[in-house]
mmCIF file of C-alpha atoms in Angstrom:
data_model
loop_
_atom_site.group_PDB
_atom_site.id
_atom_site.type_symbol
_atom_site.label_atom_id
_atom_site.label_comp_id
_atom_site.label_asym_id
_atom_site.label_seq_id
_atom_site.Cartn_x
_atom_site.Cartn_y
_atom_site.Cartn_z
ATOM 1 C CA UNK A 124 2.057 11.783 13.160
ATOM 2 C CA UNK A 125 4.701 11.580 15.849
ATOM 3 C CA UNK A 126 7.980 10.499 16.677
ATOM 4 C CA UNK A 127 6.770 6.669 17.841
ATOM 5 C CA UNK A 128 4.875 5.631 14.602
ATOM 6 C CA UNK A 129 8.128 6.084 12.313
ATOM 7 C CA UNK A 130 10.693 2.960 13.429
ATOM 8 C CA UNK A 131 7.831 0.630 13.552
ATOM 9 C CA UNK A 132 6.646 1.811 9.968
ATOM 10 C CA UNK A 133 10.941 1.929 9.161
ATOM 11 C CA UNK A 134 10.989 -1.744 10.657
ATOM 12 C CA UNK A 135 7.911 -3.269 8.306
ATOM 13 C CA UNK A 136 9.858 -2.229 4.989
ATOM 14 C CA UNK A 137 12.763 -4.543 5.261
ATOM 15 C CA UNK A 138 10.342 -7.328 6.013
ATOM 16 C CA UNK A 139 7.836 -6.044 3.423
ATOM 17 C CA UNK A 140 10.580 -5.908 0.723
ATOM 18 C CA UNK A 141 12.153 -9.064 1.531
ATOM 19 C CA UNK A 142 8.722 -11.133 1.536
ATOM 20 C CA UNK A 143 8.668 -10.104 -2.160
ATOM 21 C CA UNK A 144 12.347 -10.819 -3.132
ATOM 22 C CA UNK A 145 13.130 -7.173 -3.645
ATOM 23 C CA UNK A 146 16.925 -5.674 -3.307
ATOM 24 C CA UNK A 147 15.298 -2.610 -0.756
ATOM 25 C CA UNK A 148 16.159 -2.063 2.741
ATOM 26 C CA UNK A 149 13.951 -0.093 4.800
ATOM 27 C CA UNK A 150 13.110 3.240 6.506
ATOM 28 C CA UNK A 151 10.583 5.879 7.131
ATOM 29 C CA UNK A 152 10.100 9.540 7.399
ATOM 30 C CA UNK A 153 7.779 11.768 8.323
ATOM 31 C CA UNK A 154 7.046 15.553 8.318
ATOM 32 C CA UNK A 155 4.848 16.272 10.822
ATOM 33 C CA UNK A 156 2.054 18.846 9.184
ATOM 34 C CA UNK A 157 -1.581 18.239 7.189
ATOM 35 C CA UNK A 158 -0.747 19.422 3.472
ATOM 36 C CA UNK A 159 -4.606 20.605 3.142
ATOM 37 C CA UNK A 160 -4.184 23.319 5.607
ATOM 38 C CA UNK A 161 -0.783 24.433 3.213
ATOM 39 C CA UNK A 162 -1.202 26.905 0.302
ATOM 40 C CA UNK A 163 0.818 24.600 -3.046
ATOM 41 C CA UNK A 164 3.300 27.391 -3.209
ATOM 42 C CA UNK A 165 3.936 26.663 1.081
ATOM 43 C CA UNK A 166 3.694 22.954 0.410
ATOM 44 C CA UNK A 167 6.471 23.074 -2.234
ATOM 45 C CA UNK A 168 8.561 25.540 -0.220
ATOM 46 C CA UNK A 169 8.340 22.929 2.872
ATOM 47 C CA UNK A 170 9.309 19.767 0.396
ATOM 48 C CA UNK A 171 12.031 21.306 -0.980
ATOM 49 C CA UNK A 172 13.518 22.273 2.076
ATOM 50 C CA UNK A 173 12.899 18.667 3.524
ATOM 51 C CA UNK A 174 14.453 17.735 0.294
ATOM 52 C CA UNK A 175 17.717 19.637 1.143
ATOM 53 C CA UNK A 176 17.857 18.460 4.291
ATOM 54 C CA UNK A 177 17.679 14.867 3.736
ATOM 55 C CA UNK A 178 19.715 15.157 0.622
ATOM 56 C CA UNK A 179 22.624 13.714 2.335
ATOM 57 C CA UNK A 180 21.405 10.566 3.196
ATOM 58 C CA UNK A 181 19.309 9.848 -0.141
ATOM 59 C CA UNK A 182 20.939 8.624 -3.365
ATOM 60 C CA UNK A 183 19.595 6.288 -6.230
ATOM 61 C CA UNK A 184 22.643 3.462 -4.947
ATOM 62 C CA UNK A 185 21.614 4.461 -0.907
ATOM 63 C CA UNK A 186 18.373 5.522 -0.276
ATOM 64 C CA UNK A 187 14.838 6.040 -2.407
ATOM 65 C CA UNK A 188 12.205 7.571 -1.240
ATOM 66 C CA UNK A 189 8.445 6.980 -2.431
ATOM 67 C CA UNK A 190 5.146 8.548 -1.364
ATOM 68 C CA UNK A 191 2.936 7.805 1.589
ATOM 69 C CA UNK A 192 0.260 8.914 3.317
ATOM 70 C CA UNK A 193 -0.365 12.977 2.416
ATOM 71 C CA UNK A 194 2.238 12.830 -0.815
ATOM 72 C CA UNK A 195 1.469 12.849 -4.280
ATOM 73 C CA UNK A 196 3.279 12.574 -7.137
ATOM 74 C CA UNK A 197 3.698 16.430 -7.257
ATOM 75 C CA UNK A 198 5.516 16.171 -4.335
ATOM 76 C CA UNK A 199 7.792 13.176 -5.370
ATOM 77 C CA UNK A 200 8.645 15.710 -8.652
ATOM 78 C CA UNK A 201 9.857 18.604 -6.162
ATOM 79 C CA UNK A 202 11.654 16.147 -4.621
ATOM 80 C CA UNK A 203 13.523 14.934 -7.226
ATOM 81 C CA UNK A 204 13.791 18.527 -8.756
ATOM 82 C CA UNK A 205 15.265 19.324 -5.631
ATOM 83 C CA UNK A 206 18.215 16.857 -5.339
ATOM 84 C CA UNK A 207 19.146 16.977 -9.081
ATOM 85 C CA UNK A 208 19.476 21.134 -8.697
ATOM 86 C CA UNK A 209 21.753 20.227 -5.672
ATOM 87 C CA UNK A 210 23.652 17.593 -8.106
ATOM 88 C CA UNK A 211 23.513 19.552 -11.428
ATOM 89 C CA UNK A 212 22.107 17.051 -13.243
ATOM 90 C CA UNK A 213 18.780 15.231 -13.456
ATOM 91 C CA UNK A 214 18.120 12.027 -10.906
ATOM 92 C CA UNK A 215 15.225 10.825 -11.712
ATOM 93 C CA UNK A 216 15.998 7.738 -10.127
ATOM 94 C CA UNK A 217 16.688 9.405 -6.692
ATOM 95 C CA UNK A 218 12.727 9.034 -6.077
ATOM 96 C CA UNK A 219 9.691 6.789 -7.086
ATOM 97 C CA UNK A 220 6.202 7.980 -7.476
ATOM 98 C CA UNK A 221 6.868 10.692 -10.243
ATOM 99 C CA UNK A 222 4.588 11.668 -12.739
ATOM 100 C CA UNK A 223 5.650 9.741 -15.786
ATOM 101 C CA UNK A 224 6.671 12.712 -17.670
ATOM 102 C CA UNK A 225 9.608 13.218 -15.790
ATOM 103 C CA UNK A 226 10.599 9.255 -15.534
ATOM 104 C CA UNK A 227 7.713 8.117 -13.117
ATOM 105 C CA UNK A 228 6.212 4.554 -14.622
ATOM 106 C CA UNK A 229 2.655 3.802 -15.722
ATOM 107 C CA UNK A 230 0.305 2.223 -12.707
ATOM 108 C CA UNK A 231 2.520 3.267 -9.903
ATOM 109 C CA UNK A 232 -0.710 5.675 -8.444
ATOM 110 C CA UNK A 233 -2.747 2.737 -8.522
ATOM 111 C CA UNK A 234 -0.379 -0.073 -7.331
ATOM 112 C CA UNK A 235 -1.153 -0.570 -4.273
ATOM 113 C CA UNK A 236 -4.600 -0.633 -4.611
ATOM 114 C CA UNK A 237 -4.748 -2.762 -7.870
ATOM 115 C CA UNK A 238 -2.638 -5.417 -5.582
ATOM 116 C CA UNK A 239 -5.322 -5.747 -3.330
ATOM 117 C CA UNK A 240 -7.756 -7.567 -5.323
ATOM 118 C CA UNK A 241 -4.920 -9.805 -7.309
ATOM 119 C CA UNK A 242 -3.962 -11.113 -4.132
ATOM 120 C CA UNK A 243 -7.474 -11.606 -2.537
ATOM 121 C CA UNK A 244 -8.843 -13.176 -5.258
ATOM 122 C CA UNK A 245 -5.908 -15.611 -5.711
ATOM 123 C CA UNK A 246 -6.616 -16.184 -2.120
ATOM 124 C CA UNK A 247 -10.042 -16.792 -2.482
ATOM 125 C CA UNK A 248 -9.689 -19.404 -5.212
ATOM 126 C CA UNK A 249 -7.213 -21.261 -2.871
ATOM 127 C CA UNK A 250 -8.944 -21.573 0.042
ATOM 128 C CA UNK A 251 -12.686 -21.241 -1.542
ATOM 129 C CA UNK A 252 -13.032 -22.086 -4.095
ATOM 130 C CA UNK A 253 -14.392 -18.787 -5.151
ATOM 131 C CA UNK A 254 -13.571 -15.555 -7.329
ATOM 132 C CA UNK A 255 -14.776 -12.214 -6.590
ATOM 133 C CA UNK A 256 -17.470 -12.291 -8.884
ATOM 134 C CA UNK A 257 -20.583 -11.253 -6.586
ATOM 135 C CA UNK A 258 -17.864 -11.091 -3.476
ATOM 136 C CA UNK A 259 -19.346 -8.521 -1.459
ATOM 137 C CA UNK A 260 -16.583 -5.597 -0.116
ATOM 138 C CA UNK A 261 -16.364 -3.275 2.400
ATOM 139 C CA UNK A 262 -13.453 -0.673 2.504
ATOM 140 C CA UNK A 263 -12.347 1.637 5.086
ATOM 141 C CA UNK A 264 -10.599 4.527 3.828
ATOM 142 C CA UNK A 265 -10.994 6.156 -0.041
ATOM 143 C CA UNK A 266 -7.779 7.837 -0.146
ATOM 144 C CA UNK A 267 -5.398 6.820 -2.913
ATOM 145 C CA UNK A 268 -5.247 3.336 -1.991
ATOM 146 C CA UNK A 269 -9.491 2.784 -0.711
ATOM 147 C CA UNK A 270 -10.115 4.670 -3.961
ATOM 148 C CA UNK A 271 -8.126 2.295 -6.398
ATOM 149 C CA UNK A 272 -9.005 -1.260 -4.165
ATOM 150 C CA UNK A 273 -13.111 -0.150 -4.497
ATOM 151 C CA UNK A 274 -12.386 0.588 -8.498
ATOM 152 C CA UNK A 275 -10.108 -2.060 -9.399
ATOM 153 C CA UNK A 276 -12.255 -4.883 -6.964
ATOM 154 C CA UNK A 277 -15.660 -3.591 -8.776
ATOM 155 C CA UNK A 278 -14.475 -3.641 -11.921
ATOM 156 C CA UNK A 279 -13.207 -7.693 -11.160
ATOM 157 C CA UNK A 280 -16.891 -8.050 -10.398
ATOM 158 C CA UNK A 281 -16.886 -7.372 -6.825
ATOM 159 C CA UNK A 282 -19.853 -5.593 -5.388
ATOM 160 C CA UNK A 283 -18.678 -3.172 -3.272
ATOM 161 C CA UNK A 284 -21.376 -2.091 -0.255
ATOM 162 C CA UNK A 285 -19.640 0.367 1.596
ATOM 163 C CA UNK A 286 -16.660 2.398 1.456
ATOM 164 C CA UNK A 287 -15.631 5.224 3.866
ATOM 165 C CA UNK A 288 -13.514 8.331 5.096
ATOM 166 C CA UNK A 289 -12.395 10.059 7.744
ATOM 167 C CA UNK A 290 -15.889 12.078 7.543
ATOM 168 C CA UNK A 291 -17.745 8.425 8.084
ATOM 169 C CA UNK A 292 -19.345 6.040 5.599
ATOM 170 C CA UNK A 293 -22.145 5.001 3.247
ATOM 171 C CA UNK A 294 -23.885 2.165 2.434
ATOM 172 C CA UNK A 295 -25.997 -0.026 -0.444
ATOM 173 C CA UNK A 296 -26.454 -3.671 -0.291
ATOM 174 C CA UNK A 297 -27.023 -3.488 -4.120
ATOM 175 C CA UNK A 298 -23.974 -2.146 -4.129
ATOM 176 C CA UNK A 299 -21.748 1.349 -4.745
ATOM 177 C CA UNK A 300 -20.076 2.556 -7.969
ATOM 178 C CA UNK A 301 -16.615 3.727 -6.859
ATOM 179 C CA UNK A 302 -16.157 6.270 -10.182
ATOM 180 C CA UNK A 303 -19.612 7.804 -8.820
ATOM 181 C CA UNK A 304 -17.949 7.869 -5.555
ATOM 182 C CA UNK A 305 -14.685 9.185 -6.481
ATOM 183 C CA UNK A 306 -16.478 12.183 -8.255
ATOM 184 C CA UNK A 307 -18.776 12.823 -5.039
ATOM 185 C CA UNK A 308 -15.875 13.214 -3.306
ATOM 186 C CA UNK A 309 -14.149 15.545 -6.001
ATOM 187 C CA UNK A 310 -17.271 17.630 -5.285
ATOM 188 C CA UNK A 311 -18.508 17.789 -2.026
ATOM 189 C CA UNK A 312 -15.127 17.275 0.088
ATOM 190 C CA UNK A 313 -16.467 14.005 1.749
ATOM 191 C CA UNK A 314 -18.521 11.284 1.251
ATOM 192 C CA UNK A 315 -21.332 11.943 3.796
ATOM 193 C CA UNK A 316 -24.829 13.175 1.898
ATOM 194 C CA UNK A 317 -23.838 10.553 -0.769
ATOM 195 C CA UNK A 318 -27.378 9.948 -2.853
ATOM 196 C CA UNK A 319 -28.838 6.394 -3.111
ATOM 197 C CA UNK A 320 -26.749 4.709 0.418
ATOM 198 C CA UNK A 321 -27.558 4.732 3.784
ATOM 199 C CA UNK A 322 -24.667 7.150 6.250
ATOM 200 C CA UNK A 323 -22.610 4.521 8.671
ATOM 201 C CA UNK A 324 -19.798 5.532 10.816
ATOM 202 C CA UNK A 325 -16.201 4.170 10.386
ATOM 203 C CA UNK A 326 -16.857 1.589 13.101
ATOM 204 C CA UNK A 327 -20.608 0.276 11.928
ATOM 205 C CA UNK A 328 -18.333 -0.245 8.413
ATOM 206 C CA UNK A 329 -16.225 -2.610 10.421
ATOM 207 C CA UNK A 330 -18.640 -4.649 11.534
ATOM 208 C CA UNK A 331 -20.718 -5.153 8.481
ATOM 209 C CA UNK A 332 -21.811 -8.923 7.310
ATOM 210 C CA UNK A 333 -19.558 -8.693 4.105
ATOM 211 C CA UNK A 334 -17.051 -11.396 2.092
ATOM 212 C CA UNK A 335 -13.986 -9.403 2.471
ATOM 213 C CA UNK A 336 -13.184 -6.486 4.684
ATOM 214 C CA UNK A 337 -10.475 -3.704 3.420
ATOM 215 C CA UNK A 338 -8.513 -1.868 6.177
ATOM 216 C CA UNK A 339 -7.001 1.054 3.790
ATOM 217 C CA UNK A 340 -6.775 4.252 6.388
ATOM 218 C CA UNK A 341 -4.367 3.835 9.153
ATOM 219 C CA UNK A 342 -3.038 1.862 11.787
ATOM 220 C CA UNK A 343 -4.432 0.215 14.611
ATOM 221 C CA UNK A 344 -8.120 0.140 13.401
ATOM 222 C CA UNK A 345 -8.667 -3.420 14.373
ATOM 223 C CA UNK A 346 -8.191 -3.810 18.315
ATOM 224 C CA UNK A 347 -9.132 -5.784 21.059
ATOM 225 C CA UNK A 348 -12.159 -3.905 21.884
ATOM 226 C CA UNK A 349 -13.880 -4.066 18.395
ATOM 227 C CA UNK A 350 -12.374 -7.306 16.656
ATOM 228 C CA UNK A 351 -14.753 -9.602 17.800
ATOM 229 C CA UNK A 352 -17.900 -7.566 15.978
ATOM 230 C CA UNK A 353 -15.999 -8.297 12.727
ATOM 231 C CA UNK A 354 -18.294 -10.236 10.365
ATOM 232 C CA UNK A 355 -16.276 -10.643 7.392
ATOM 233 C CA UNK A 356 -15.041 -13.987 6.378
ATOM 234 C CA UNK A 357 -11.530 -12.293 4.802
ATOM 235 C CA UNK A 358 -9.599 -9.555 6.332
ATOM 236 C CA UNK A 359 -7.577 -7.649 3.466
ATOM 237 C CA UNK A 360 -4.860 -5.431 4.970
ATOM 238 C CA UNK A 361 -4.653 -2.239 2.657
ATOM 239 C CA UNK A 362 -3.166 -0.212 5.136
ATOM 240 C CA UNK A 363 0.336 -0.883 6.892
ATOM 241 C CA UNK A 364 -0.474 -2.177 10.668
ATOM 242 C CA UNK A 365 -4.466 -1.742 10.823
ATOM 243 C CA UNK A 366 -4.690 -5.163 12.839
ATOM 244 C CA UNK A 367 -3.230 -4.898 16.214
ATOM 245 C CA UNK A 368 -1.648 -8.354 17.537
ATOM 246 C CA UNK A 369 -4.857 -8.519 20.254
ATOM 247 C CA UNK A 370 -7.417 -8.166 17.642
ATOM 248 C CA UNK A 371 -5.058 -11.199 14.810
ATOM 249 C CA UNK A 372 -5.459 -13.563 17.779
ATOM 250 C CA UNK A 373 -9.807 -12.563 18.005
ATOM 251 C CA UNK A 374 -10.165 -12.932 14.340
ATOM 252 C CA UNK A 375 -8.016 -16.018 14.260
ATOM 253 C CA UNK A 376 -10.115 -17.636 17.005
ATOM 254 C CA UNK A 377 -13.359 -16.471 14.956
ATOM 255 C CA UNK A 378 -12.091 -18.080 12.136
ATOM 256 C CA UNK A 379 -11.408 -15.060 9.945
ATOM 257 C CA UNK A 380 -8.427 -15.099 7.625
ATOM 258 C CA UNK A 381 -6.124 -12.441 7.391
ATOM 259 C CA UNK A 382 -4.408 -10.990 4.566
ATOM 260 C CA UNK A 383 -1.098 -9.353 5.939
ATOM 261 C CA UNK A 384 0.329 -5.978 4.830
ATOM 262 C CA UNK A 385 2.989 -7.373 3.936
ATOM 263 C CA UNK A 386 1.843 -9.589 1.114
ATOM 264 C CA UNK A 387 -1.722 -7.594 0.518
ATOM 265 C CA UNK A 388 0.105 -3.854 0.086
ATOM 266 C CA UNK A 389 2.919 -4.563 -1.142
ATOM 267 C CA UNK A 390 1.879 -3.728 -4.699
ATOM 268 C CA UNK A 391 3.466 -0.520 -4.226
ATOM 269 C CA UNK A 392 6.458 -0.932 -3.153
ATOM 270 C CA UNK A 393 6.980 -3.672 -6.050
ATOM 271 C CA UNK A 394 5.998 -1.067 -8.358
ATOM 272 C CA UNK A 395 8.179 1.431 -6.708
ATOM 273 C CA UNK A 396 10.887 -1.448 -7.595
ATOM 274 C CA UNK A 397 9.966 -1.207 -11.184
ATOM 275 C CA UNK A 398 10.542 2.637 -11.813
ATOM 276 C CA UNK A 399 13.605 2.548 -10.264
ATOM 277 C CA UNK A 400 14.999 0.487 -12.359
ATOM 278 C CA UNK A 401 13.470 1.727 -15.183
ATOM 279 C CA UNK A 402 14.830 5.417 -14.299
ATOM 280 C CA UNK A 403 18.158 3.769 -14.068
ATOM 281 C CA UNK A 404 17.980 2.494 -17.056
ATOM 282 C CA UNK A 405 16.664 5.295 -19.245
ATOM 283 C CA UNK A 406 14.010 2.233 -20.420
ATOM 284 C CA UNK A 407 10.242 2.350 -19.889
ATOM 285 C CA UNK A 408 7.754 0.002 -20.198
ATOM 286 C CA UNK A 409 4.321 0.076 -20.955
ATOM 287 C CA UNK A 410 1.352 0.163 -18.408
ATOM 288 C CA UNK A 411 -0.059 -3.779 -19.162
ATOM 289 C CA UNK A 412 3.563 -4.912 -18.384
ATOM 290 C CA UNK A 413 4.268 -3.216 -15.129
ATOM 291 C CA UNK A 414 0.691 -4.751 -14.549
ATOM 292 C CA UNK A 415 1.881 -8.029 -15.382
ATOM 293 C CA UNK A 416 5.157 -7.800 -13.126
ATOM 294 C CA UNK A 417 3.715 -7.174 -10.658
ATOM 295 C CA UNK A 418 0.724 -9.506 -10.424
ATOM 296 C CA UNK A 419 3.885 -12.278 -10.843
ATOM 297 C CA UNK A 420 5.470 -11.174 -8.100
ATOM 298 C CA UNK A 421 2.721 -11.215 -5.669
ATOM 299 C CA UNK A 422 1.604 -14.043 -6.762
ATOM 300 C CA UNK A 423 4.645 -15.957 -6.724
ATOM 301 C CA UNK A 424 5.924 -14.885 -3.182
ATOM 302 C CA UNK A 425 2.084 -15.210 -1.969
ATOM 303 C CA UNK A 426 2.457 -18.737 -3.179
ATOM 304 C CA UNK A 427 5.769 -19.264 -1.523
ATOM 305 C CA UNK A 428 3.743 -17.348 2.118
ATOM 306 C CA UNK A 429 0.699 -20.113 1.403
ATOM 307 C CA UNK A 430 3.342 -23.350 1.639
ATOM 308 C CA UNK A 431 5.251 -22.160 4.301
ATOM 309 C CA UNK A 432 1.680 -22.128 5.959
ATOM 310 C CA UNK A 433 1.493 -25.919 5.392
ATOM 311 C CA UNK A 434 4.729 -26.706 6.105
ATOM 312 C CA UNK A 435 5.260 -25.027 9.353
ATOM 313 C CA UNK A 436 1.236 -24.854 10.532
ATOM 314 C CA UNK A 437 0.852 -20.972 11.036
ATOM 315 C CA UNK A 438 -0.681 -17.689 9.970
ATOM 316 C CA UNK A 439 -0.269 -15.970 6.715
ATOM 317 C CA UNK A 440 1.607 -13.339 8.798
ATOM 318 C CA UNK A 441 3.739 -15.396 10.839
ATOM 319 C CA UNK A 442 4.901 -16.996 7.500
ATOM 320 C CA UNK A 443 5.569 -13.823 5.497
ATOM 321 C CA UNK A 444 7.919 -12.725 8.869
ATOM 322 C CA UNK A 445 9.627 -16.282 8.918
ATOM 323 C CA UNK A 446 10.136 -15.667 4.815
ATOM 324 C CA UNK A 447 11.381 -12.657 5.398
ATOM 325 C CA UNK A 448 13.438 -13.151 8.194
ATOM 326 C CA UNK A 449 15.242 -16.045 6.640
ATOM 327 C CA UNK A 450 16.391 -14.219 3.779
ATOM 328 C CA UNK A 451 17.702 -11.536 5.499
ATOM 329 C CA UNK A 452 19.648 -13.840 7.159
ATOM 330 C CA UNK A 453 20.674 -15.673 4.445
ATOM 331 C CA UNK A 454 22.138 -12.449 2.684
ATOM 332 C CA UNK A 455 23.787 -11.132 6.106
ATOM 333 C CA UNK A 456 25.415 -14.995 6.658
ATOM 334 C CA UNK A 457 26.548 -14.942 2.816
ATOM 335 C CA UNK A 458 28.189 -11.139 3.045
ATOM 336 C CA UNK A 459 29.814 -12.197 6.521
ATOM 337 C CA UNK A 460 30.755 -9.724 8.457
ATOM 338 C CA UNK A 461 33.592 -7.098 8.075
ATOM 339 C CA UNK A 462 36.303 -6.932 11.229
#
């Protein structure tokens, strides 16, 4: 990573927790090293001392931090062992992401990923007509998100054709089990040499003839030079920023609709939302009720995102900014400001 991707990713989190009505600001941090090249004892030393150096500026009432890209929940404990050693007592609510023996909440690993498909298929319905039984899916990226989208999708009844990583692709048109892939993976490191699918690169995955294409790597995958070989009728945004503005305006001309980030990942940081009040409050719920908070919530703000489209005629992206936006607004205009 590098110093440019951070306020753009620190910008997107206000507007991503606004869109969903959730009492979060926004920021972003990075450390700027690949934890598989680190030894765990060198990756804990290097947390904790990120940990300490941050600890300032963190605080359940100021600032929470949760787990991207290259953090686990391992990492989210040292964390939080971290500041609570510098406090001398326990915080669990300093971070989300925990493991929930320490005051982490059931379903926050797969939150973002189990989003996906509630708000895809709730899009689907609305606009045709259709659920995702037989829907065929493509997903780019199996990390924790790819991983969870391909399982929770094909377990909805979605056939999933092709997933990939950073190592490339494979592909069935009968379709892939993710739980087979998943354990390939666990295996052999990668996904190439997968048995019973065809290898495709990242970019031949992009272009495949498929219902609903899954952006769940990084940003800026869909650009101006490749955006017009898209074939997929629905464009789920998994990842934060894979669409770049050149390539929205190529897909919208084609006729593609686009799930934002904003509304299509925002599982996790609802979820996130969830265990921190819950470590606040010492009170924990179970797994099917987080599950069931949280498809509300995207659904209901997702519904508010789909009128604003008919009211104001726009993209689902342009209205999830203008929801956003306005209730930022609204808050700032009701605090006033202090002389």
């Amino acid at each position: 990573v590098t110093r440019d991707e951070c306020p753009p990713l620190a910008m997107w989190m206000p507007w991503n927790c606004a869109v969903m009505n959730l009492p979060y600001g926004g920021a972003n941090g990075w450390g700027i090293v690949d934890p598989a090249t680190l030894s765990p004892r060198e990756l804990e030393k290097m947390t904790r001392r990120y940990a300490t150096e941050i600890s300032p500026f963190i605080g359940p009432e100021r600032d929470i931090p949760a787990p991207d890209v290259g953090t686990n929940a391992q990492v989210m404990a040292w964390i939080m062992d971290t500041y609570s050693m510098h406090r001398g007592y326990s915080v669990p609510a300093i971070v989300t992401g925990k493991p929930v023996q320490i005051g982490g909440t059931h379903g926050r690993e797969q939150a973002t990923g189990l989003g996906v498909p509630y708000v895809t298929r709730a899009l689907l319905k609305h606009r045709c007509g259709r659920s995702l039984d037989g829907v065929t899916v493509a997903i780019q990226g199996f990390g924790n998100v790819g991983s969870w989208t391909a399982r929770t999708m094909y377990e909805r009844g979605a056939r999933v054709v092709a997933v990939s990583d950073k190592s490339g692709g494979v592909y069935n048109a009968r379709g892939l089990d993710p739980r087979y892939l998943q354990q390939h993976l666990k295996e052999h490191g990668s996904l190439s040499d997968y048995p019973g699918a065809d290898a495709i690169s990242n970019q031949e995955l992009l272009a495949l003839a498929v219902d609903v294409l899954v952006p769940a790597a990084l940003e800026g995958q869909l650009t101006r030079q490749n955006a017009a070989q898209v074939r997929a009728t629905v464009v789920a945004e998994a990842a934060n920023g894979p669409t770049t503005p050149e390539a929205d305006e190529i897909l919208a001309d084609k006729g593609v609709l686009v799930i934002p980030d904003i509304i299509c990942n925002a599982g996790g940081v609802v979820v996130s939302y969830f265990e921190w009040v819950q470590s606040l409050q010492a009170f924990f719920w179970d797994e099917s009720e987080v599950r069931r908070q949280m498809e509300r919530t995207l659904l209901d703000n997702l519904e508010v995102a789909v009128g604003t489209t008919t009211r104001h005629p726009c993209d689902l992206r342009t209205a999830a900014y203008m929801i956003a936006i306005r209730r930022i607004e609204e808050a700032l205009l009701l605090r006033g400001f202090y002389p």
